[in-house]
Short mmCIF file of C-alpha atoms in Angstrom, two decimals:
data_model
loop_
_atom_site.label_atom_id
_atom_site.label_comp_id
_atom_site.label_asym_id
_atom_site.label_seq_id
_atom_site.Cartn_x
_atom_site.Cartn_y
_atom_site.Cartn_z
CA MET A 12 -90.56 138.68 319.96
CA ALA A 13 -93.81 137.40 318.58
CA THR A 14 -96.93 138.91 320.09
CA ILE A 15 -100.48 139.58 319.10
CA SER A 16 -102.42 142.28 320.82
CA ALA A 17 -105.92 143.45 320.11
CA ARG A 18 -107.84 146.26 321.76
CA GLY A 19 -111.52 146.79 321.10
CA LEU A 20 -111.28 144.93 317.81
CA SER A 21 -114.53 144.92 315.81
CA ILE A 22 -115.44 143.58 312.41
CA ALA A 23 -118.81 144.16 310.81
CA PHE A 24 -119.94 142.55 307.58
CA PRO A 25 -122.28 144.62 305.53
CA LEU A 26 -124.51 142.23 303.60
CA TYR A 27 -124.42 144.21 300.40
CA HIS A 28 -125.84 141.76 297.97
CA LEU A 29 -129.09 140.93 299.71
CA ALA A 30 -130.65 144.30 299.35
CA ALA A 31 -133.98 142.73 298.38
CA ARG A 32 -136.31 144.39 300.79
CA SER A 33 -138.47 141.55 301.86
CA LEU A 34 -135.46 139.44 302.58
CA LYS A 35 -133.99 142.24 304.62
CA LYS A 36 -137.15 142.59 306.64
CA ARG A 37 -137.43 138.91 307.24
CA LEU A 38 -133.86 138.82 308.47
CA LEU A 39 -134.45 141.76 310.75
CA ALA A 40 -137.69 140.36 312.09
CA LYS A 41 -135.86 137.31 313.33
CA ALA A 42 -133.53 139.85 314.84
CA ALA A 43 -130.62 138.16 316.26
CA ILE A 44 -128.88 141.03 317.98
CA ARG A 45 -126.04 140.63 315.50
CA VAL A 46 -127.97 141.49 312.38
CA LYS A 47 -128.92 145.13 312.40
CA THR A 48 -129.03 148.05 310.06
CA ASP A 49 -126.39 150.72 310.26
CA GLU A 50 -126.86 154.46 309.90
CA SER A 51 -127.04 154.27 306.11
CA ASN A 52 -129.69 151.57 306.30
CA ARG A 53 -127.58 148.60 305.31
CA VAL A 54 -127.89 145.18 306.85
CA VAL A 55 -124.80 144.62 308.91
CA VAL A 56 -123.70 141.48 310.69
CA SER A 57 -121.49 142.24 313.61
CA ALA A 58 -119.01 139.40 313.19
CA LEU A 59 -116.60 140.39 315.93
CA HIS A 60 -117.46 142.84 318.65
CA ASP A 61 -115.03 144.68 320.87
CA LEU A 62 -112.43 141.95 321.33
CA SER A 63 -109.46 142.66 323.54
CA PHE A 64 -106.75 140.14 324.19
CA GLU A 65 -103.04 139.72 324.21
CA ILE A 66 -101.20 136.62 323.06
CA ARG A 67 -97.56 136.27 324.00
CA ARG A 68 -94.76 134.14 322.80
CA GLY A 69 -95.14 130.46 323.59
CA GLU A 70 -98.91 130.52 323.91
CA ARG A 71 -100.99 128.01 321.97
CA VAL A 72 -104.45 129.43 321.72
CA ALA A 73 -107.59 127.59 320.72
CA LEU A 74 -110.53 129.59 319.43
CA VAL A 75 -113.66 127.65 320.25
CA GLY A 76 -117.33 128.37 319.82
CA THR A 77 -120.30 127.28 317.77
CA ASN A 78 -120.55 127.74 314.03
CA GLY A 79 -120.73 131.41 313.20
CA ALA A 80 -119.22 132.52 316.48
CA GLY A 81 -116.53 134.39 314.57
CA LYS A 82 -113.56 132.02 314.80
CA THR A 83 -112.60 132.09 311.14
CA THR A 84 -113.30 135.81 310.87
CA LEU A 85 -110.92 136.39 313.75
CA LEU A 86 -108.26 134.24 312.08
CA ARG A 87 -108.66 136.18 308.85
CA THR A 88 -108.43 139.44 310.73
CA LEU A 89 -105.22 138.32 312.41
CA ALA A 90 -103.91 137.29 308.99
CA GLY A 91 -104.56 140.81 307.69
CA ILE A 92 -107.29 139.90 305.23
CA TYR A 93 -110.08 141.81 306.94
CA GLU A 94 -109.25 145.23 308.28
CA PRO A 95 -111.10 146.10 311.50
CA VAL A 96 -113.80 148.78 311.50
CA ALA A 97 -112.97 149.72 315.05
CA GLY A 98 -110.20 149.03 317.50
CA GLU A 99 -106.58 148.27 317.15
CA LEU A 100 -104.58 145.20 316.25
CA MET A 101 -100.89 144.62 316.36
CA VAL A 102 -99.24 141.43 315.20
CA GLU A 103 -95.52 141.14 315.63
CA GLY A 104 -93.82 138.27 313.85
CA GLU A 105 -94.03 136.50 310.55
CA ILE A 106 -97.51 135.12 309.98
CA GLY A 107 -98.27 131.79 308.37
CA SER A 108 -101.90 131.03 307.88
CA LEU A 109 -103.52 127.72 307.08
CA ILE A 110 -107.05 128.91 306.53
CA ASP A 111 -108.12 127.47 303.21
CA PRO A 112 -105.83 124.87 301.63
CA ALA A 113 -107.20 125.25 298.13
CA ALA A 114 -107.05 129.04 297.85
CA GLY A 115 -105.07 130.13 294.84
CA MET A 116 -104.80 126.66 293.35
CA ASP A 117 -105.29 126.38 289.63
CA SER A 118 -106.97 123.14 288.68
CA ASP A 119 -105.71 123.29 285.09
CA SER A 120 -102.11 123.39 286.23
CA THR A 121 -100.08 120.38 287.23
CA GLY A 122 -99.19 119.71 290.83
CA ARG A 123 -95.69 120.98 290.23
CA GLU A 124 -96.92 124.18 288.58
CA ASN A 125 -99.24 124.71 291.51
CA ILE A 126 -96.37 124.40 293.94
CA ARG A 127 -94.41 127.01 292.03
CA LEU A 128 -97.47 129.24 291.88
CA ARG A 129 -97.88 128.95 295.62
CA GLY A 130 -94.27 130.00 296.00
CA LEU A 131 -94.99 133.12 293.95
CA TYR A 132 -98.08 133.83 296.04
CA ARG A 133 -95.82 133.77 299.06
CA GLY A 134 -93.41 136.17 297.42
CA MET A 135 -90.54 133.66 297.35
CA ASN A 136 -87.48 133.94 295.13
CA ASP A 137 -86.41 131.21 292.70
CA GLU A 138 -84.22 129.46 295.22
CA GLU A 139 -86.94 129.30 297.85
CA ILE A 140 -89.43 128.12 295.24
CA ALA A 141 -87.13 125.29 294.24
CA ALA A 142 -86.81 124.27 297.89
CA LEU A 143 -90.57 124.44 298.34
CA GLU A 144 -91.06 122.33 295.22
CA GLN A 145 -88.71 119.67 296.47
CA ASP A 146 -90.18 119.59 299.95
CA ALA A 147 -93.82 119.56 298.89
CA ALA A 148 -93.17 117.03 296.12
CA ALA A 149 -91.45 114.66 298.49
CA PHE A 150 -94.00 114.95 301.25
CA SER A 151 -97.12 114.72 299.12
CA GLY A 152 -95.88 111.40 297.75
CA LEU A 153 -97.71 112.05 294.51
CA GLY A 154 -94.84 110.79 292.35
CA GLU A 155 -95.60 110.99 288.66
CA PHE A 156 -98.99 112.56 289.36
CA LEU A 157 -97.13 115.78 290.11
CA ASP A 158 -96.95 116.36 286.38
CA VAL A 159 -100.68 115.84 285.82
CA PRO A 160 -103.15 118.73 286.08
CA THR A 161 -104.71 118.72 289.54
CA ARG A 162 -108.14 118.58 287.89
CA GLY A 163 -107.42 114.88 287.43
CA TYR A 164 -106.59 114.26 291.08
CA SER A 165 -108.77 112.33 293.47
CA ALA A 166 -110.06 114.29 296.44
CA GLY A 167 -107.50 112.60 298.67
CA MET A 168 -104.64 113.51 296.34
CA GLN A 169 -105.77 117.12 296.27
CA VAL A 170 -105.78 117.24 300.05
CA ARG A 171 -102.30 115.75 300.13
CA LEU A 172 -100.92 118.32 297.72
CA ALA A 173 -102.64 121.21 299.46
CA PHE A 174 -101.42 120.01 302.82
CA ALA A 175 -97.87 119.52 301.61
CA MET A 176 -97.72 123.02 300.14
CA ALA A 177 -99.44 124.72 303.03
CA THR A 178 -97.31 123.15 305.71
CA ALA A 179 -93.96 123.76 304.04
CA ILE A 180 -93.53 126.87 306.15
CA THR A 181 -91.87 127.86 309.39
CA PRO A 182 -93.75 130.93 310.56
CA GLN A 183 -93.41 132.58 313.93
CA ILE A 184 -97.15 132.93 314.23
CA LEU A 185 -99.22 130.08 312.92
CA LEU A 186 -102.91 130.65 312.24
CA MET A 187 -104.89 127.49 311.54
CA ASP A 188 -108.41 126.61 310.69
CA GLU A 189 -109.52 123.09 311.39
CA TRP A 190 -109.73 121.97 307.76
CA PHE A 191 -106.59 119.88 307.89
CA LEU A 192 -108.01 117.71 310.61
CA ALA A 193 -110.61 116.50 308.16
CA GLY A 194 -108.20 114.58 305.94
CA ASP A 195 -108.47 110.83 305.48
CA ALA A 196 -107.20 108.79 308.40
CA ASP A 197 -104.30 107.16 306.57
CA PHE A 198 -102.81 110.41 305.51
CA MET A 199 -103.40 112.08 308.82
CA THR A 200 -101.13 109.62 310.59
CA LYS A 201 -98.40 110.60 308.20
CA ALA A 202 -99.29 114.24 308.47
CA GLU A 203 -99.33 114.16 312.24
CA GLU A 204 -95.61 114.41 312.69
CA ARG A 205 -95.24 117.23 310.23
CA LEU A 206 -98.08 119.12 311.80
CA ALA A 207 -96.67 118.61 315.27
CA ARG A 208 -93.34 120.01 314.15
CA LEU A 209 -95.01 123.02 312.61
CA VAL A 210 -97.12 123.64 315.69
CA THR A 211 -94.29 123.28 318.16
CA GLY A 212 -91.92 125.23 315.93
CA ALA A 213 -94.10 128.33 315.88
CA ASP A 214 -93.82 130.93 318.62
CA ILE A 215 -97.54 131.42 318.69
CA LEU A 216 -100.33 129.13 317.54
CA VAL A 217 -103.90 130.26 317.06
CA ILE A 218 -106.21 127.50 315.98
CA ALA A 219 -109.95 127.54 315.39
CA THR A 220 -111.50 124.20 316.16
CA HIS A 221 -114.49 122.26 317.40
CA ASP A 222 -112.39 119.30 318.47
CA MET A 223 -111.75 119.45 322.21
CA GLY A 224 -109.26 116.61 321.89
CA VAL A 225 -107.08 118.85 319.73
CA VAL A 226 -107.47 121.68 322.21
CA ARG A 227 -106.40 119.56 325.17
CA ARG A 228 -103.50 118.06 323.34
CA TRP A 229 -101.96 121.13 321.81
CA CYS A 230 -103.25 124.24 323.43
CA THR A 231 -102.38 126.13 326.58
CA ARG A 232 -105.14 128.68 326.39
CA VAL A 233 -108.72 128.80 325.17
CA ILE A 234 -110.62 131.81 323.94
CA LYS A 235 -114.27 131.03 323.65
CA LEU A 236 -116.28 133.13 321.26
CA GLU A 237 -120.01 133.48 321.17
CA ALA A 238 -121.81 135.69 318.67
CA GLY A 239 -118.63 137.61 318.00
CA ARG A 240 -117.77 138.31 321.62
CA ILE A 241 -115.29 136.71 323.96
CA VAL A 242 -117.24 134.85 326.63
CA ALA A 243 -114.35 133.02 328.25
CA ASP A 244 -110.59 133.36 328.10
CA GLY A 245 -108.25 131.30 330.22
CA THR A 246 -106.25 128.11 330.46
CA VAL A 247 -107.71 124.95 329.01
CA GLU A 248 -108.80 123.74 332.47
CA GLU A 249 -110.38 127.04 333.35
CA VAL A 250 -112.49 127.21 330.24
CA LEU A 251 -113.18 123.57 329.49
CA GLY A 252 -112.90 122.10 332.97
CA PRO A 253 -110.75 119.13 334.04
CA ALA A 254 -109.58 116.79 331.33
CA HIS A 255 -111.65 113.73 332.25
CA ALA A 256 -115.08 115.32 332.04
CA PRO A 257 -114.97 117.27 328.84
CA GLU A 258 -118.67 117.24 327.98
CA ALA A 259 -119.89 118.48 331.30
CA ALA A 260 -117.22 121.14 331.36
CA GLU A 261 -118.13 122.37 327.98
CA GLU A 262 -121.67 123.04 329.05
CA GLN A 263 -120.58 125.03 332.06
CA ALA A 264 -118.27 127.16 330.02
CA MET B 2 -100.85 130.01 302.69
CA GLN B 3 -98.17 131.87 304.43
CA GLN B 4 -97.73 135.40 303.23
CA ALA B 5 -94.56 137.35 303.19
CA VAL B 6 -95.83 140.13 305.41
CA LEU B 7 -93.79 142.65 307.25
CA PRO B 8 -92.74 141.29 310.61
CA ILE B 9 -94.93 143.90 312.26
CA TYR B 10 -98.51 144.29 311.19
CA ARG B 11 -100.23 147.10 312.99
CA ILE B 12 -103.62 148.48 312.25
CA ASP B 13 -105.64 150.99 314.19
CA ALA B 14 -109.14 151.83 313.05
CA ASN B 15 -108.86 155.26 314.65
CA ARG B 16 -105.77 156.16 312.67
CA PRO B 17 -106.30 154.22 309.45
CA ASP B 18 -103.43 155.83 307.46
CA ARG B 19 -105.31 154.98 304.27
CA THR B 20 -102.90 156.71 301.93
CA GLY B 21 -99.88 154.95 303.38
CA ARG B 22 -101.56 151.56 303.12
CA ALA B 23 -102.75 152.17 299.58
CA MET B 24 -99.23 153.16 298.51
CA ALA B 25 -97.79 150.11 300.25
CA ASP B 26 -100.32 148.00 298.36
CA LEU B 27 -99.24 149.50 295.03
CA ARG B 28 -95.56 149.04 295.84
CA ALA B 29 -96.04 145.45 296.95
CA GLY B 30 -98.17 144.73 293.89
CA PHE B 31 -95.52 146.02 291.50
CA ALA B 32 -92.74 144.30 293.42
CA SER B 33 -94.50 140.97 292.94
CA TRP B 34 -95.21 141.55 289.25
CA ARG B 35 -93.99 138.05 288.53
CA LEU B 36 -97.01 136.62 290.32
CA ALA B 37 -99.39 138.79 288.30
CA TRP B 38 -97.57 137.84 285.10
CA THR B 39 -97.73 134.11 285.86
CA LEU B 40 -101.42 134.33 286.72
CA ALA B 41 -102.13 136.26 283.52
CA ARG B 42 -100.38 133.61 281.45
CA LEU B 43 -102.29 130.87 283.23
CA ASP B 44 -105.55 132.72 282.58
CA LEU B 45 -104.86 132.79 278.86
CA ARG B 46 -103.71 129.21 278.78
CA ASN B 47 -106.79 128.05 280.64
CA ARG B 48 -109.12 130.15 278.53
CA TYR B 49 -107.97 128.33 275.42
CA ARG B 50 -107.43 124.98 277.06
CA GLY B 51 -107.56 122.19 274.52
CA SER B 52 -107.81 124.58 271.60
CA VAL B 53 -105.25 123.99 268.87
CA ILE B 54 -104.55 127.56 267.84
CA GLY B 55 -105.62 129.10 271.16
CA PRO B 56 -105.44 132.88 271.38
CA PHE B 57 -104.91 133.11 267.64
CA TRP B 58 -108.65 132.54 267.29
CA VAL B 59 -108.98 136.19 268.22
CA THR B 60 -106.50 137.08 265.50
CA LEU B 61 -108.39 135.00 262.95
CA SER B 62 -111.78 136.43 263.79
CA THR B 63 -110.37 139.95 263.73
CA ALA B 64 -108.82 139.25 260.34
CA ALA B 65 -112.16 138.02 259.00
CA LEU B 66 -113.93 141.05 260.45
CA VAL B 67 -111.41 143.47 258.99
CA ALA B 68 -111.60 141.88 255.54
CA GLY B 69 -115.40 141.76 255.50
CA MET B 70 -116.03 145.19 256.93
CA GLY B 71 -113.20 146.70 254.93
CA LEU B 72 -114.74 145.66 251.62
CA LEU B 73 -118.26 146.65 252.62
CA TYR B 74 -117.54 150.00 254.20
CA ALA B 75 -115.05 151.08 251.57
CA GLN B 76 -118.00 150.77 249.20
CA LEU B 77 -120.50 152.44 251.54
CA PHE B 78 -118.27 155.36 252.40
CA ARG B 79 -116.84 155.44 248.85
CA LEU B 80 -113.29 155.22 250.13
CA ASP B 81 -110.16 153.92 248.49
CA ILE B 82 -109.63 150.42 249.91
CA ALA B 83 -105.83 150.70 250.00
CA ASN B 84 -106.25 153.71 252.21
CA TYR B 85 -109.25 152.57 254.24
CA LEU B 86 -108.22 149.02 255.10
CA PRO B 87 -105.09 149.95 257.12
CA TYR B 88 -107.21 152.52 258.96
CA LEU B 89 -109.94 150.01 259.73
CA ALA B 90 -107.52 147.25 260.75
CA THR B 91 -105.68 149.52 263.19
CA SER B 92 -108.93 150.92 264.55
CA LEU B 93 -110.63 147.60 265.10
CA ILE B 94 -107.65 145.88 266.64
CA VAL B 95 -106.92 148.71 269.05
CA TRP B 96 -110.60 149.12 269.84
CA ASN B 97 -111.02 145.41 270.55
CA ALA B 98 -108.08 145.50 272.94
CA LEU B 99 -109.43 148.60 274.63
CA SER B 100 -112.93 147.27 274.97
CA ALA B 101 -111.80 143.86 276.22
CA MET B 102 -109.66 145.64 278.78
CA VAL B 103 -112.59 147.69 280.07
CA SER B 104 -114.98 144.78 280.21
CA GLU B 105 -112.53 142.49 282.00
CA ALA B 106 -111.66 145.28 284.42
CA THR B 107 -115.21 145.10 285.77
CA THR B 108 -114.63 141.58 287.07
CA CYS B 109 -110.95 141.73 287.92
CA LEU B 110 -111.58 141.87 291.67
CA SER B 111 -114.87 140.01 291.98
CA ASN B 112 -113.42 137.05 290.06
CA ALA B 113 -110.50 136.91 292.47
CA GLU B 114 -112.90 136.53 295.39
CA GLY B 115 -111.51 133.17 296.44
CA VAL B 116 -108.02 134.55 296.71
CA ILE B 117 -108.90 137.92 298.21
CA ARG B 118 -110.81 136.35 301.10
CA GLN B 119 -108.18 133.72 301.83
CA LEU B 120 -104.78 135.26 301.20
CA ARG B 121 -103.32 138.59 302.12
CA LEU B 122 -102.24 139.90 298.74
CA PRO B 123 -101.98 143.42 297.39
CA LEU B 124 -105.10 144.28 295.38
CA THR B 125 -102.74 145.78 292.83
CA THR B 126 -101.72 142.24 291.93
CA HIS B 127 -105.24 141.43 290.72
CA ALA B 128 -105.41 144.63 288.67
CA LEU B 129 -101.98 143.99 287.17
CA ARG B 130 -103.04 140.45 286.32
CA CYS B 131 -105.91 141.86 284.30
CA VAL B 132 -103.66 144.37 282.54
CA PHE B 133 -101.04 141.73 281.71
CA ARG B 134 -103.65 139.29 280.47
CA ASN B 135 -105.12 141.85 278.11
CA ALA B 136 -101.71 142.99 276.94
CA LEU B 137 -100.78 139.40 276.12
CA ASN B 138 -104.06 138.86 274.36
CA ALA B 139 -103.68 142.04 272.33
CA ALA B 140 -100.14 141.06 271.40
CA HIS B 141 -101.64 138.19 269.42
CA SER B 142 -103.64 140.54 267.19
CA LEU B 143 -101.39 143.57 266.89
CA PRO B 144 -99.12 141.97 264.26
CA LEU B 145 -102.16 141.75 262.03
CA ILE B 146 -101.79 145.50 261.50
CA LEU B 147 -98.39 144.91 259.91
CA VAL B 148 -99.87 142.24 257.65
CA VAL B 149 -102.49 144.68 256.39
CA PHE B 150 -99.84 147.38 255.87
CA ALA B 151 -97.77 144.94 253.84
CA LEU B 152 -100.75 143.78 251.76
CA MET B 153 -101.82 147.34 250.97
CA GLY B 154 -98.29 148.58 250.55
CA GLN B 155 -98.98 151.50 252.89
CA TRP B 156 -96.26 152.06 255.45
CA PRO B 157 -96.18 154.81 258.07
CA GLY B 158 -93.14 157.02 258.42
CA ALA B 159 -90.90 157.64 261.42
CA GLU B 160 -93.84 159.10 263.32
CA ALA B 161 -94.96 155.49 263.89
CA LEU B 162 -92.56 155.48 266.84
CA LEU B 163 -95.12 157.63 268.66
CA VAL B 164 -97.03 154.39 269.07
CA ILE B 165 -94.73 153.50 271.94
CA PRO B 166 -95.67 156.41 274.22
CA GLY B 167 -99.25 155.83 273.09
CA LEU B 168 -99.19 152.24 274.29
CA VAL B 169 -97.54 153.28 277.56
CA VAL B 170 -100.31 155.80 278.24
CA LEU B 171 -102.86 153.11 277.38
CA ALA B 172 -101.23 150.77 279.90
CA VAL B 173 -101.45 153.42 282.63
CA ASN B 174 -105.13 153.84 281.86
CA ALA B 175 -105.60 150.09 281.85
CA LEU B 176 -104.28 149.86 285.40
CA SER B 177 -106.42 152.79 286.58
CA VAL B 178 -109.52 151.36 284.99
CA SER B 179 -108.86 147.91 286.49
CA LEU B 180 -108.56 149.29 289.99
CA PHE B 181 -111.47 151.68 289.62
CA LEU B 182 -113.99 149.51 287.80
CA GLY B 183 -112.77 146.43 289.67
CA MET B 184 -113.66 148.04 292.99
CA ILE B 185 -116.90 149.71 291.91
CA CYS B 186 -118.17 146.56 290.25
CA ALA B 187 -117.28 144.45 293.27
CA ARG B 188 -119.49 146.71 295.35
CA PHE B 189 -122.30 147.40 292.88
CA ARG B 190 -122.93 144.36 290.74
CA ASP B 191 -125.12 146.29 288.33
CA ILE B 192 -122.29 148.45 287.05
CA GLY B 193 -120.76 145.62 285.00
CA PRO B 194 -123.71 145.30 282.57
CA ILE B 195 -123.98 149.10 282.40
CA VAL B 196 -120.33 149.32 281.38
CA ALA B 197 -120.86 146.65 278.72
CA ASN B 198 -123.75 148.68 277.28
CA ALA B 199 -121.78 151.91 277.42
CA MET B 200 -118.91 150.30 275.52
CA GLN B 201 -121.31 149.15 272.83
CA LEU B 202 -122.58 152.68 272.43
CA ALA B 203 -119.06 154.10 272.51
CA PHE B 204 -118.08 151.83 269.62
CA PHE B 205 -120.56 153.58 267.36
CA MET B 206 -119.98 157.06 268.74
CA THR B 207 -116.23 156.81 268.28
CA PRO B 208 -114.61 156.95 264.84
CA VAL B 209 -113.63 153.29 264.76
CA ILE B 210 -115.13 152.16 261.47
CA TRP B 211 -115.87 155.66 260.18
CA LYS B 212 -113.34 158.38 259.63
CA PRO B 213 -113.40 161.62 261.62
CA GLU B 214 -113.54 163.64 258.38
CA LEU B 215 -117.07 162.36 257.81
CA LEU B 216 -118.19 164.58 260.67
CA GLY B 217 -117.12 167.68 258.77
CA GLU B 218 -117.12 170.69 261.08
CA GLY B 219 -118.12 168.56 264.08
CA ALA B 220 -114.79 166.73 264.00
CA LYS B 221 -113.21 169.40 266.17
CA TRP B 222 -115.36 168.27 269.10
CA LEU B 223 -114.08 164.70 268.88
CA PRO B 224 -111.34 165.13 271.55
CA LEU B 225 -114.20 165.44 274.03
CA ASN B 226 -114.64 161.69 273.55
CA PRO B 227 -112.03 160.00 275.75
CA PHE B 228 -112.22 156.81 273.72
CA TYR B 229 -111.35 158.72 270.58
CA THR B 230 -108.23 160.21 272.15
CA MET B 231 -107.10 156.83 273.51
CA LEU B 232 -107.63 155.21 270.14
CA GLU B 233 -105.94 158.04 268.31
CA MET B 234 -102.76 157.80 270.40
CA VAL B 235 -102.07 154.44 268.76
CA ARG B 236 -103.88 154.79 265.46
CA GLY B 237 -102.72 158.30 264.65
CA PRO B 238 -99.02 157.50 264.44
CA LEU B 239 -99.72 154.38 262.37
CA VAL B 240 -102.12 155.57 259.71
CA GLU B 241 -102.57 159.31 259.90
CA GLY B 242 -99.09 160.65 260.27
CA GLY B 243 -99.35 161.15 264.04
CA GLY B 244 -102.32 162.26 266.10
CA THR B 245 -102.95 165.97 266.48
CA LEU B 246 -101.47 167.81 269.44
CA MET B 247 -104.99 168.34 270.68
CA THR B 248 -105.72 164.62 270.95
CA TRP B 249 -102.48 164.02 272.84
CA VAL B 250 -103.20 166.81 275.31
CA ALA B 251 -106.74 165.57 275.78
CA ALA B 252 -105.57 161.98 276.17
CA LEU B 253 -103.08 162.96 278.84
CA LEU B 254 -105.71 165.02 280.65
CA TYR B 255 -108.11 162.08 280.65
CA THR B 256 -105.33 159.79 281.83
CA GLY B 257 -104.54 162.13 284.70
CA ALA B 258 -108.20 162.47 285.65
CA LEU B 259 -108.88 158.74 285.54
CA GLY B 260 -105.70 157.99 287.45
CA GLY B 261 -106.60 160.57 290.08
CA ILE B 262 -110.12 159.25 290.52
CA ALA B 263 -108.93 155.64 290.63
CA LEU B 264 -106.26 156.47 293.19
CA ALA B 265 -108.62 158.45 295.40
CA PHE B 266 -111.09 155.60 295.29
CA PHE B 267 -108.38 153.06 295.98
CA VAL B 268 -107.08 154.99 298.97
CA ARG B 269 -110.54 155.42 300.44
CA PHE B 270 -112.06 151.98 299.88
CA ARG B 271 -109.16 149.53 299.53
CA SER B 272 -109.70 148.05 302.97
CA ARG B 273 -113.37 147.37 302.24
CA VAL B 274 -112.81 145.24 299.16
CA ALA B 275 -112.43 142.02 301.16
CA PHE B 276 -115.99 142.59 302.39
CA TRP B 277 -117.35 143.43 298.96
CA VAL B 278 -116.21 140.54 296.84
#
């Protein structure tokens, strides 16, 4: 059964490449509590601090919070990209993450080659790659452009291809960043159905977003992050307040 | 961006099990060698995008270098050209492959930044990609050695088969160096230029264009130079009737040491790479 459980999870980013002293001092002078130096005198941003939560099967969790609150970092940690410096994390179930649509794309390769490459990135066998190719080719609606290097695509076409490849999955745990909500309106209507199927098909959804409409529509639980800590965790109503007064509720939370 | 991860992903910072995770990374990386291979081929294709003869430019420039330097240095060192040219061709081609490998190893992880921070992939995949890319690239120049042999009418004997274990040992070192330098250079961005300088120096310190005999008595110290032993594993069998036992022993010792250091480093710091790149 799909579950995610975290106990005391912490992630700290050492800022290695800004060792220039003056810069360091200036950063420290403005001392947000999150930027500090560690025992070996490095500048460290505490991106996530002591998070504990449990997400069970069937829950659709929205991660909300201002920019830099740690939403994407938490998604990446759940996806296994960042390993925590403290605490414990257990994720049970097959993970599918839609964090950056363009990661691993090769702009000199054709759309079709990119689809096959994505299949290899996912560790698929030939059969699965062929299925992915068919599915993504059909959905993207790129037609003959599939055999043109993606360098020659318009921005909209690139989004369509990336979206088609990324969403051709049926994971048990779906991790999503809000990028895909930024597509052009026309395509989003078409994408809506596919996205809805993906979201409802997954046992667990964790989505990082600023869009409270998305939260209210899809999610059953909200975890609000602030400066890398959980400041609120509860049902949508508990955290955001009743549906008809979203703005006021947001301020209270 | 779904990754084929084990159904259960458990990580506890108090019990990191670094060795287990590093081994799992290596296993997963080798198991998905097809990905590394495809990426390596794409790298080469993209590097020579639009070029008519593509990677054979390297072959051509090496050929020109060998011809030019061969004529000049045969005069300078007063060597017989039929004997010197095969030596120089083998040396230069193997050295170029070796030096390209080392210099690309320094960026093999930092160049994959976009992927490392977005997808959960074994780091071994990025190192393998670098090894495959360099192997493919070298494969375009290696046949040049045969051309020179044919032109000079100098063919090695059966000992030439020792080239195969030599190349295998080189490949092991290539992987170690990719992991090791890849990680170090992701963390300390100054190491890359230092390595480039060191390789430049090593080119002159190693008998690439000059023959070990020119050192006279000092030649017996040459196995202390790891680059010499690596070079000799491939060059020896081809032009000198097989490397000496000493160079093979030294080469294997260096391989073991480098592999050990790279592995220790990999085990200890693998989980930090996503923060470094």
